[in-house]
């Protein structure tokens, strides 16, 4: 079964706990939380304080996507705030192995993410140490952008790289996912599929998540 992770970036920021409760009831598997610093990406979102408040409202795993420069400075705060999976960008840290090691030592799952223009060769050496590989299919910073079409072959290539490993990291896809392309994304090998605008911009979260699950698992 594919994992569906609604991104609360597109949820109603004044009612985050209610929005999370609604997608939880609708069958969401994880909650994807986008953390932006205004440096690595041109937008600023939430930090550990809000995450620890939200932590008390749901049992769903928190999939924390750090779009911040030098994430190693904040790993401990996010772990304490209740992040279950902490993903850092390969482009944002000088010592990726050390950063991943920090996440693992704090008992959290460690993810690495690649921007659309970053080749898969960048993560060859870190693959044995990670639990999740996140392929960005839009340039990070905003919800509601268009899926970059060439990403489908990148997802398939990543899947090929990971398949056959004794400990296969989960392959996650984030950006521009909708009801039309989710089937192809799943078929290309994504295990975890993030969706923001497609879920929180819809009239009926329950129906949207159910339709997404059907399309993603119908391969
Ligand atoms: C983009 C974020 C995504 C974003 C996805 O920088 O990392 O998680 O919320 O939103 P949609 O699904 O609307 O493209
Ligand atoms: Zn994200």
PDB file of C-alpha atoms and ligand atoms in Angstrom:
ATOM      1  CA  UNK A   1       0.000   0.000   0.000  1.00  0.00           C
ATOM      2  CA  UNK A   2       1.256   3.426  -0.930  1.00  0.00           C
ATOM      3  CA  UNK A   3       1.512   6.008   1.831  1.00  0.00           C
ATOM      4  CA  UNK A   4      -0.451   9.238   1.329  1.00  0.00           C
ATOM      5  CA  UNK A   5       0.983  12.253   3.169  1.00  0.00           C
ATOM      6  CA  UNK A   6      -1.098  15.456   3.021  1.00  0.00           C
ATOM      7  CA  UNK A   7       1.100  18.569   3.179  1.00  0.00           C
ATOM      8  CA  UNK A   8      -0.345  21.046   5.664  1.00  0.00           C
ATOM      9  CA  UNK A   9       1.320  23.898   3.760  1.00  0.00           C
ATOM     10  CA  UNK A  10      -1.961  24.256   1.874  1.00  0.00           C
ATOM     11  CA  UNK A  11      -4.202  23.727   4.919  1.00  0.00           C
ATOM     12  CA  UNK A  12      -5.990  26.544   6.751  1.00  0.00           C
ATOM     13  CA  UNK A  13      -3.184  27.860   8.992  1.00  0.00           C
ATOM     14  CA  UNK A  14      -5.613  29.129  11.609  1.00  0.00           C
ATOM     15  CA  UNK A  15      -7.199  25.714  12.038  1.00  0.00           C
ATOM     16  CA  UNK A  16      -4.250  23.353  11.611  1.00  0.00           C
ATOM     17  CA  UNK A  17      -5.269  20.846  14.280  1.00  0.00           C
ATOM     18  CA  UNK A  18      -8.786  20.562  12.832  1.00  0.00           C
ATOM     19  CA  UNK A  19      -7.408  20.203   9.324  1.00  0.00           C
ATOM     20  CA  UNK A  20      -5.116  17.404  10.513  1.00  0.00           C
ATOM     21  CA  UNK A  21      -8.008  15.672  12.304  1.00  0.00           C
ATOM     22  CA  UNK A  22     -10.072  15.817   9.101  1.00  0.00           C
ATOM     23  CA  UNK A  23      -7.391  14.260   6.878  1.00  0.00           C
ATOM     24  CA  UNK A  24      -6.634  11.677   9.574  1.00  0.00           C
ATOM     25  CA  UNK A  25     -10.285  10.625   9.540  1.00  0.00           C
ATOM     26  CA  UNK A  26     -10.183  10.613   5.737  1.00  0.00           C
ATOM     27  CA  UNK A  27      -7.403   7.999   5.723  1.00  0.00           C
ATOM     28  CA  UNK A  28      -4.171   9.997   5.536  1.00  0.00           C
ATOM     29  CA  UNK A  29      -1.168   7.869   6.525  1.00  0.00           C
ATOM     30  CA  UNK A  30       1.367  10.560   7.450  1.00  0.00           C
ATOM     31  CA  UNK A  31       1.277  14.333   7.940  1.00  0.00           C
ATOM     32  CA  UNK A  32       3.853  16.136   5.783  1.00  0.00           C
ATOM     33  CA  UNK A  33       5.158  19.316   7.412  1.00  0.00           C
ATOM     34  CA  UNK A  34       7.110  21.812   5.295  1.00  0.00           C
ATOM     35  CA  UNK A  35       9.636  23.906   7.181  1.00  0.00           C
ATOM     36  CA  UNK A  36      11.058  26.870   5.217  1.00  0.00           C
ATOM     37  CA  UNK A  37      13.602  29.445   6.316  1.00  0.00           C
ATOM     38  CA  UNK A  38      13.480  32.220   3.702  1.00  0.00           C
ATOM     39  CA  UNK A  39      17.087  31.396   2.679  1.00  0.00           C
ATOM     40  CA  UNK A  40      17.153  27.933   1.172  1.00  0.00           C
ATOM     41  CA  UNK A  41      13.746  28.690  -0.318  1.00  0.00           C
ATOM     42  CA  UNK A  42      12.059  32.062  -0.798  1.00  0.00           C
ATOM     43  CA  UNK A  43       9.309  31.382   1.732  1.00  0.00           C
ATOM     44  CA  UNK A  44       9.002  31.112   5.518  1.00  0.00           C
ATOM     45  CA  UNK A  45       6.687  28.688   7.310  1.00  0.00           C
ATOM     46  CA  UNK A  46       6.539  27.051  10.703  1.00  0.00           C
ATOM     47  CA  UNK A  47       9.084  25.846  13.262  1.00  0.00           C
ATOM     48  CA  UNK A  48       9.413  23.433  16.183  1.00  0.00           C
ATOM     49  CA  UNK A  49       7.029  25.328  18.529  1.00  0.00           C
ATOM     50  CA  UNK A  50       4.001  24.850  16.271  1.00  0.00           C
ATOM     51  CA  UNK A  51       5.002  21.269  15.514  1.00  0.00           C
ATOM     52  CA  UNK A  52       5.111  20.356  19.198  1.00  0.00           C
ATOM     53  CA  UNK A  53       1.640  21.866  19.678  1.00  0.00           C
ATOM     54  CA  UNK A  54       0.304  19.856  16.739  1.00  0.00           C
ATOM     55  CA  UNK A  55       2.041  16.721  18.057  1.00  0.00           C
ATOM     56  CA  UNK A  56      -0.532  16.543  20.867  1.00  0.00           C
ATOM     57  CA  UNK A  57      -3.453  16.461  18.421  1.00  0.00           C
ATOM     58  CA  UNK A  58      -2.728  13.352  16.331  1.00  0.00           C
ATOM     59  CA  UNK A  59      -0.989   9.985  16.424  1.00  0.00           C
ATOM     60  CA  UNK A  60      -0.088  10.055  12.707  1.00  0.00           C
ATOM     61  CA  UNK A  61       3.640  10.103  11.911  1.00  0.00           C
ATOM     62  CA  UNK A  62       5.042  13.593  11.334  1.00  0.00           C
ATOM     63  CA  UNK A  63       7.080  13.684   8.138  1.00  0.00           C
ATOM     64  CA  UNK A  64       9.120  16.855   8.549  1.00  0.00           C
ATOM     65  CA  UNK A  65      10.632  18.248   5.352  1.00  0.00           C
ATOM     66  CA  UNK A  66      13.350  20.752   6.223  1.00  0.00           C
ATOM     67  CA  UNK A  67      13.891  23.306   3.474  1.00  0.00           C
ATOM     68  CA  UNK A  68      16.430  25.204   5.552  1.00  0.00           C
ATOM     69  CA  UNK A  69      20.138  26.019   5.223  1.00  0.00           C
ATOM     70  CA  UNK A  70      22.437  24.120   7.595  1.00  0.00           C
ATOM     71  CA  UNK A  71      19.652  21.955   9.012  1.00  0.00           C
ATOM     72  CA  UNK A  72      22.123  20.357  11.458  1.00  0.00           C
ATOM     73  CA  UNK A  73      21.587  23.408  13.709  1.00  0.00           C
ATOM     74  CA  UNK A  74      17.945  22.479  14.282  1.00  0.00           C
ATOM     75  CA  UNK A  75      17.746  18.685  14.064  1.00  0.00           C
ATOM     76  CA  UNK A  76      17.556  18.282  17.829  1.00  0.00           C
ATOM     77  CA  UNK A  77      14.738  20.846  18.179  1.00  0.00           C
ATOM     78  CA  UNK A  78      12.662  19.126  15.511  1.00  0.00           C
ATOM     79  CA  UNK A  79      13.258  15.700  17.056  1.00  0.00           C
ATOM     80  CA  UNK A  80      12.136  17.064  20.448  1.00  0.00           C
ATOM     81  CA  UNK A  81       9.106  18.717  18.856  1.00  0.00           C
ATOM     82  CA  UNK A  82       7.877  15.292  17.746  1.00  0.00           C
ATOM     83  CA  UNK A  83       9.132  14.743  14.207  1.00  0.00           C
ATOM     84  CA  UNK A  84       9.162  11.044  13.308  1.00  0.00           C
ATOM     85  CA  UNK A  85      10.907  11.411   9.959  1.00  0.00           C
ATOM     86  CA  UNK A  86      13.349  14.274   9.414  1.00  0.00           C
ATOM     87  CA  UNK A  87      14.339  15.001   5.821  1.00  0.00           C
ATOM     88  CA  UNK A  88      17.134  17.375   4.865  1.00  0.00           C
ATOM     89  CA  UNK A  89      18.174  18.647   1.456  1.00  0.00           C
ATOM     90  CA  UNK A  90      21.435  17.427  -0.021  1.00  0.00           C
ATOM     91  CA  UNK A  91      21.955  20.992  -1.317  1.00  0.00           C
ATOM     92  CA  UNK A  92      21.604  22.566   2.150  1.00  0.00           C
ATOM     93  CA  UNK A  93      24.259  20.860   4.273  1.00  0.00           C
ATOM     94  CA  UNK A  94      28.018  20.513   3.839  1.00  0.00           C
ATOM     95  CA  UNK A  95      28.364  17.325   5.839  1.00  0.00           C
ATOM     96  CA  UNK A  96      25.392  15.214   4.871  1.00  0.00           C
ATOM     97  CA  UNK A  97      26.683  12.031   6.488  1.00  0.00           C
ATOM     98  CA  UNK A  98      27.138  13.778   9.830  1.00  0.00           C
ATOM     99  CA  UNK A  99      23.665  15.340   9.595  1.00  0.00           C
ATOM    100  CA  UNK A 100      22.052  11.956   8.833  1.00  0.00           C
ATOM    101  CA  UNK A 101      23.992  10.423  11.715  1.00  0.00           C
ATOM    102  CA  UNK A 102      22.613  13.103  14.062  1.00  0.00           C
ATOM    103  CA  UNK A 103      19.044  12.272  13.031  1.00  0.00           C
ATOM    104  CA  UNK A 104      19.597   8.527  13.544  1.00  0.00           C
ATOM    105  CA  UNK A 105      21.277   9.037  16.924  1.00  0.00           C
ATOM    106  CA  UNK A 106      18.182  10.950  18.054  1.00  0.00           C
ATOM    107  CA  UNK A 107      16.124   7.851  17.200  1.00  0.00           C
ATOM    108  CA  UNK A 108      14.356   9.376  14.220  1.00  0.00           C
ATOM    109  CA  UNK A 109      14.049   8.185  10.634  1.00  0.00           C
ATOM    110  CA  UNK A 110      16.377  10.064   8.292  1.00  0.00           C
ATOM    111  CA  UNK A 111      15.476  11.318   4.841  1.00  0.00           C
ATOM    112  CA  UNK A 112      17.422  13.070   2.097  1.00  0.00           C
ATOM    113  CA  UNK A 113      15.798  15.261  -0.530  1.00  0.00           C
ATOM    114  CA  UNK A 114      16.869  16.382  -3.996  1.00  0.00           C
ATOM    115  CA  UNK A 115      15.763  19.520  -5.831  1.00  0.00           C
ATOM    116  CA  UNK A 116      14.561  18.980  -9.416  1.00  0.00           C
ATOM    117  CA  UNK A 117      17.918  19.987 -10.952  1.00  0.00           C
ATOM    118  CA  UNK A 118      20.043  17.878  -8.591  1.00  0.00           C
ATOM    119  CA  UNK A 119      21.099  14.561 -10.116  1.00  0.00           C
ATOM    120  CA  UNK A 120      20.665  11.231  -8.360  1.00  0.00           C
ATOM    121  CA  UNK A 121      24.426  10.685  -8.440  1.00  0.00           C
ATOM    122  CA  UNK A 122      24.634  13.165  -5.517  1.00  0.00           C
ATOM    123  CA  UNK A 123      23.163  10.637  -3.111  1.00  0.00           C
ATOM    124  CA  UNK A 124      24.964   7.469  -4.212  1.00  0.00           C
ATOM    125  CA  UNK A 125      27.196   7.359  -1.130  1.00  0.00           C
ATOM    126  CA  UNK A 126      24.522   8.242   1.431  1.00  0.00           C
ATOM    127  CA  UNK A 127      21.919   5.661   0.347  1.00  0.00           C
ATOM    128  CA  UNK A 128      23.076   2.964   2.831  1.00  0.00           C
ATOM    129  CA  UNK A 129      22.451   5.388   5.725  1.00  0.00           C
ATOM    130  CA  UNK A 130      19.004   6.742   4.927  1.00  0.00           C
ATOM    131  CA  UNK A 131      15.432   5.586   5.530  1.00  0.00           C
ATOM    132  CA  UNK A 132      13.818   7.757   2.885  1.00  0.00           C
ATOM    133  CA  UNK A 133      14.696   9.451  -0.389  1.00  0.00           C
ATOM    134  CA  UNK A 134      12.528  12.446  -1.294  1.00  0.00           C
ATOM    135  CA  UNK A 135      12.395  13.501  -4.923  1.00  0.00           C
ATOM    136  CA  UNK A 136      11.119  17.067  -5.360  1.00  0.00           C
ATOM    137  CA  UNK A 137       8.946  17.342  -8.432  1.00  0.00           C
ATOM    138  CA  UNK A 138       8.557  21.138  -8.166  1.00  0.00           C
ATOM    139  CA  UNK A 139      11.108  23.726  -7.073  1.00  0.00           C
ATOM    140  CA  UNK A 140      10.567  23.836  -3.311  1.00  0.00           C
ATOM    141  CA  UNK A 141       9.055  26.894  -1.680  1.00  0.00           C
ATOM    142  CA  UNK A 142       5.362  26.935  -2.477  1.00  0.00           C
ATOM    143  CA  UNK A 143       2.310  24.727  -2.703  1.00  0.00           C
ATOM    144  CA  UNK A 144       0.098  24.496  -5.756  1.00  0.00           C
ATOM    145  CA  UNK A 145       2.817  24.442  -8.427  1.00  0.00           C
ATOM    146  CA  UNK A 146       2.880  22.372 -11.619  1.00  0.00           C
ATOM    147  CA  UNK A 147       4.503  18.922 -11.547  1.00  0.00           C
ATOM    148  CA  UNK A 148       7.741  19.022 -13.596  1.00  0.00           C
ATOM    149  CA  UNK A 149       7.072  16.388 -16.239  1.00  0.00           C
ATOM    150  CA  UNK A 150      10.626  15.065 -16.620  1.00  0.00           C
ATOM    151  CA  UNK A 151      10.442  14.071 -12.945  1.00  0.00           C
ATOM    152  CA  UNK A 152       8.628  10.860 -13.822  1.00  0.00           C
ATOM    153  CA  UNK A 153      11.759   9.378 -15.357  1.00  0.00           C
ATOM    154  CA  UNK A 154      13.811  10.609 -12.375  1.00  0.00           C
ATOM    155  CA  UNK A 155      11.448   8.762 -10.025  1.00  0.00           C
ATOM    156  CA  UNK A 156      11.770   5.579 -12.109  1.00  0.00           C
ATOM    157  CA  UNK A 157      15.556   5.946 -12.138  1.00  0.00           C
ATOM    158  CA  UNK A 158      15.623   6.447  -8.351  1.00  0.00           C
ATOM    159  CA  UNK A 159      13.439   3.398  -7.885  1.00  0.00           C
ATOM    160  CA  UNK A 160      15.854   1.353  -9.969  1.00  0.00           C
ATOM    161  CA  UNK A 161      18.771   2.617  -7.860  1.00  0.00           C
ATOM    162  CA  UNK A 162      17.058   1.552  -4.642  1.00  0.00           C
ATOM    163  CA  UNK A 163      15.511  -1.727  -5.753  1.00  0.00           C
ATOM    164  CA  UNK A 164      17.466  -4.774  -4.708  1.00  0.00           C
ATOM    165  CA  UNK A 165      19.180  -3.098  -1.761  1.00  0.00           C
ATOM    166  CA  UNK A 166      19.076  -5.180   1.407  1.00  0.00           C
ATOM    167  CA  UNK A 167      17.564  -2.185   3.224  1.00  0.00           C
ATOM    168  CA  UNK A 168      15.545  -0.230   0.678  1.00  0.00           C
ATOM    169  CA  UNK A 169      14.774   3.367   1.699  1.00  0.00           C
ATOM    170  CA  UNK A 170      11.223   4.548   1.021  1.00  0.00           C
ATOM    171  CA  UNK A 171      10.909   6.616  -2.141  1.00  0.00           C
ATOM    172  CA  UNK A 172       8.853   9.777  -1.563  1.00  0.00           C
ATOM    173  CA  UNK A 173       7.563  12.223  -4.163  1.00  0.00           C
ATOM    174  CA  UNK A 174       6.593  15.814  -3.355  1.00  0.00           C
ATOM    175  CA  UNK A 175       5.199  18.614  -5.517  1.00  0.00           C
ATOM    176  CA  UNK A 176       2.389  19.052  -8.004  1.00  0.00           C
ATOM    177  CA  UNK A 177       0.708  15.725  -7.281  1.00  0.00           C
ATOM    178  CA  UNK A 178      -2.928  15.579  -8.337  1.00  0.00           C
ATOM    179  CA  UNK A 179      -5.666  13.076  -9.136  1.00  0.00           C
ATOM    180  CA  UNK A 180      -4.523  12.888 -12.756  1.00  0.00           C
ATOM    181  CA  UNK A 181      -0.822  12.147 -12.257  1.00  0.00           C
ATOM    182  CA  UNK A 182      -0.807  10.148  -9.006  1.00  0.00           C
ATOM    183  CA  UNK A 183      -1.272   6.827 -10.842  1.00  0.00           C
ATOM    184  CA  UNK A 184       1.809   7.408 -13.019  1.00  0.00           C
ATOM    185  CA  UNK A 185       3.841   8.593 -10.005  1.00  0.00           C
ATOM    186  CA  UNK A 186       2.946   5.436  -8.105  1.00  0.00           C
ATOM    187  CA  UNK A 187       3.699   3.278 -11.131  1.00  0.00           C
ATOM    188  CA  UNK A 188       7.130   4.914 -11.485  1.00  0.00           C
ATOM    189  CA  UNK A 189       7.950   3.596  -8.006  1.00  0.00           C
ATOM    190  CA  UNK A 190       6.916   6.140  -5.360  1.00  0.00           C
ATOM    191  CA  UNK A 191       6.130   4.575  -1.964  1.00  0.00           C
ATOM    192  CA  UNK A 192       5.128   7.818  -0.248  1.00  0.00           C
ATOM    193  CA  UNK A 193       3.146  10.484  -2.075  1.00  0.00           C
ATOM    194  CA  UNK A 194       2.796  14.017  -0.724  1.00  0.00           C
ATOM    195  CA  UNK A 195      -0.107  16.212  -1.789  1.00  0.00           C
ATOM    196  CA  UNK A 196      -0.976  19.690  -0.578  1.00  0.00           C
ATOM    197  CA  UNK A 197      -3.193  21.775  -2.835  1.00  0.00           C
ATOM    198  CA  UNK A 198      -4.871  18.715  -4.383  1.00  0.00           C
ATOM    199  CA  UNK A 199      -6.194  17.693  -0.956  1.00  0.00           C
ATOM    200  CA  UNK A 200      -6.625  20.933   0.994  1.00  0.00           C
ATOM    201  CA  UNK A 201      -7.895  22.805  -2.044  1.00  0.00           C
ATOM    202  CA  UNK A 202     -10.613  20.235  -2.664  1.00  0.00           C
ATOM    203  CA  UNK A 203     -14.189  20.422  -1.373  1.00  0.00           C
ATOM    204  CA  UNK A 204     -14.152  16.938   0.064  1.00  0.00           C
ATOM    205  CA  UNK A 205     -10.863  15.752   1.621  1.00  0.00           C
ATOM    206  CA  UNK A 206     -12.289  12.301   2.288  1.00  0.00           C
ATOM    207  CA  UNK A 207     -13.289  11.746  -1.318  1.00  0.00           C
ATOM    208  CA  UNK A 208      -9.993  13.145  -2.642  1.00  0.00           C
ATOM    209  CA  UNK A 209      -7.844  10.966  -0.375  1.00  0.00           C
ATOM    210  CA  UNK A 210      -9.926   7.875  -1.160  1.00  0.00           C
ATOM    211  CA  UNK A 211      -9.627   8.534  -4.908  1.00  0.00           C
ATOM    212  CA  UNK A 212      -5.882   9.115  -4.552  1.00  0.00           C
ATOM    213  CA  UNK A 213      -5.446   5.844  -2.667  1.00  0.00           C
ATOM    214  CA  UNK A 214      -7.352   3.936  -5.324  1.00  0.00           C
ATOM    215  CA  UNK A 215      -5.342   5.468  -8.165  1.00  0.00           C
ATOM    216  CA  UNK A 216      -2.014   4.979  -6.369  1.00  0.00           C
ATOM    217  CA  UNK A 217      -2.637   1.334  -5.526  1.00  0.00           C
ATOM    218  CA  UNK A 218      -4.209   0.336  -8.812  1.00  0.00           C
ATOM    219  CA  UNK A 219      -1.028  -0.885 -10.512  1.00  0.00           C
TER     220      UNK A 219
HETATM  221  C1  LIG B   1       6.959  22.509  -1.680  1.00  0.00           C
HETATM  222  C2  LIG B   1       6.654  21.610  -0.517  1.00  0.00           C
HETATM  223  C3  LIG B   1       5.556  20.661  -0.780  1.00  0.00           C
HETATM  224  C4  LIG B   1       4.235  21.333  -1.078  1.00  0.00           C
HETATM  225  C5  LIG B   1       3.496  20.436  -1.996  1.00  0.00           C
HETATM  226  O1  LIG B   1       8.093  23.237  -1.409  1.00  0.00           O
HETATM  227  O2  LIG B   1       7.793  20.846  -0.154  1.00  0.00           O
HETATM  228  O3  LIG B   1       5.402  19.715   0.275  1.00  0.00           O
HETATM  229  O4  LIG B   1       3.463  21.569   0.050  1.00  0.00           O
HETATM  230  O5  LIG B   1       2.350  21.094  -2.363  1.00  0.00           O
HETATM  231  P1  LIG B   1       1.535  20.720  -3.668  1.00  0.00           P
HETATM  232  O6  LIG B   1       1.069  19.295  -3.498  1.00  0.00           O
HETATM  233  O7  LIG B   1       0.407  21.690  -3.631  1.00  0.00           O
HETATM  234  O8  LIG B   1       2.450  20.881  -4.835  1.00  0.00           O
HETATM  235 ZN1  LIG B   2       7.436  19.093   1.233  1.00  0.00          ZN
END
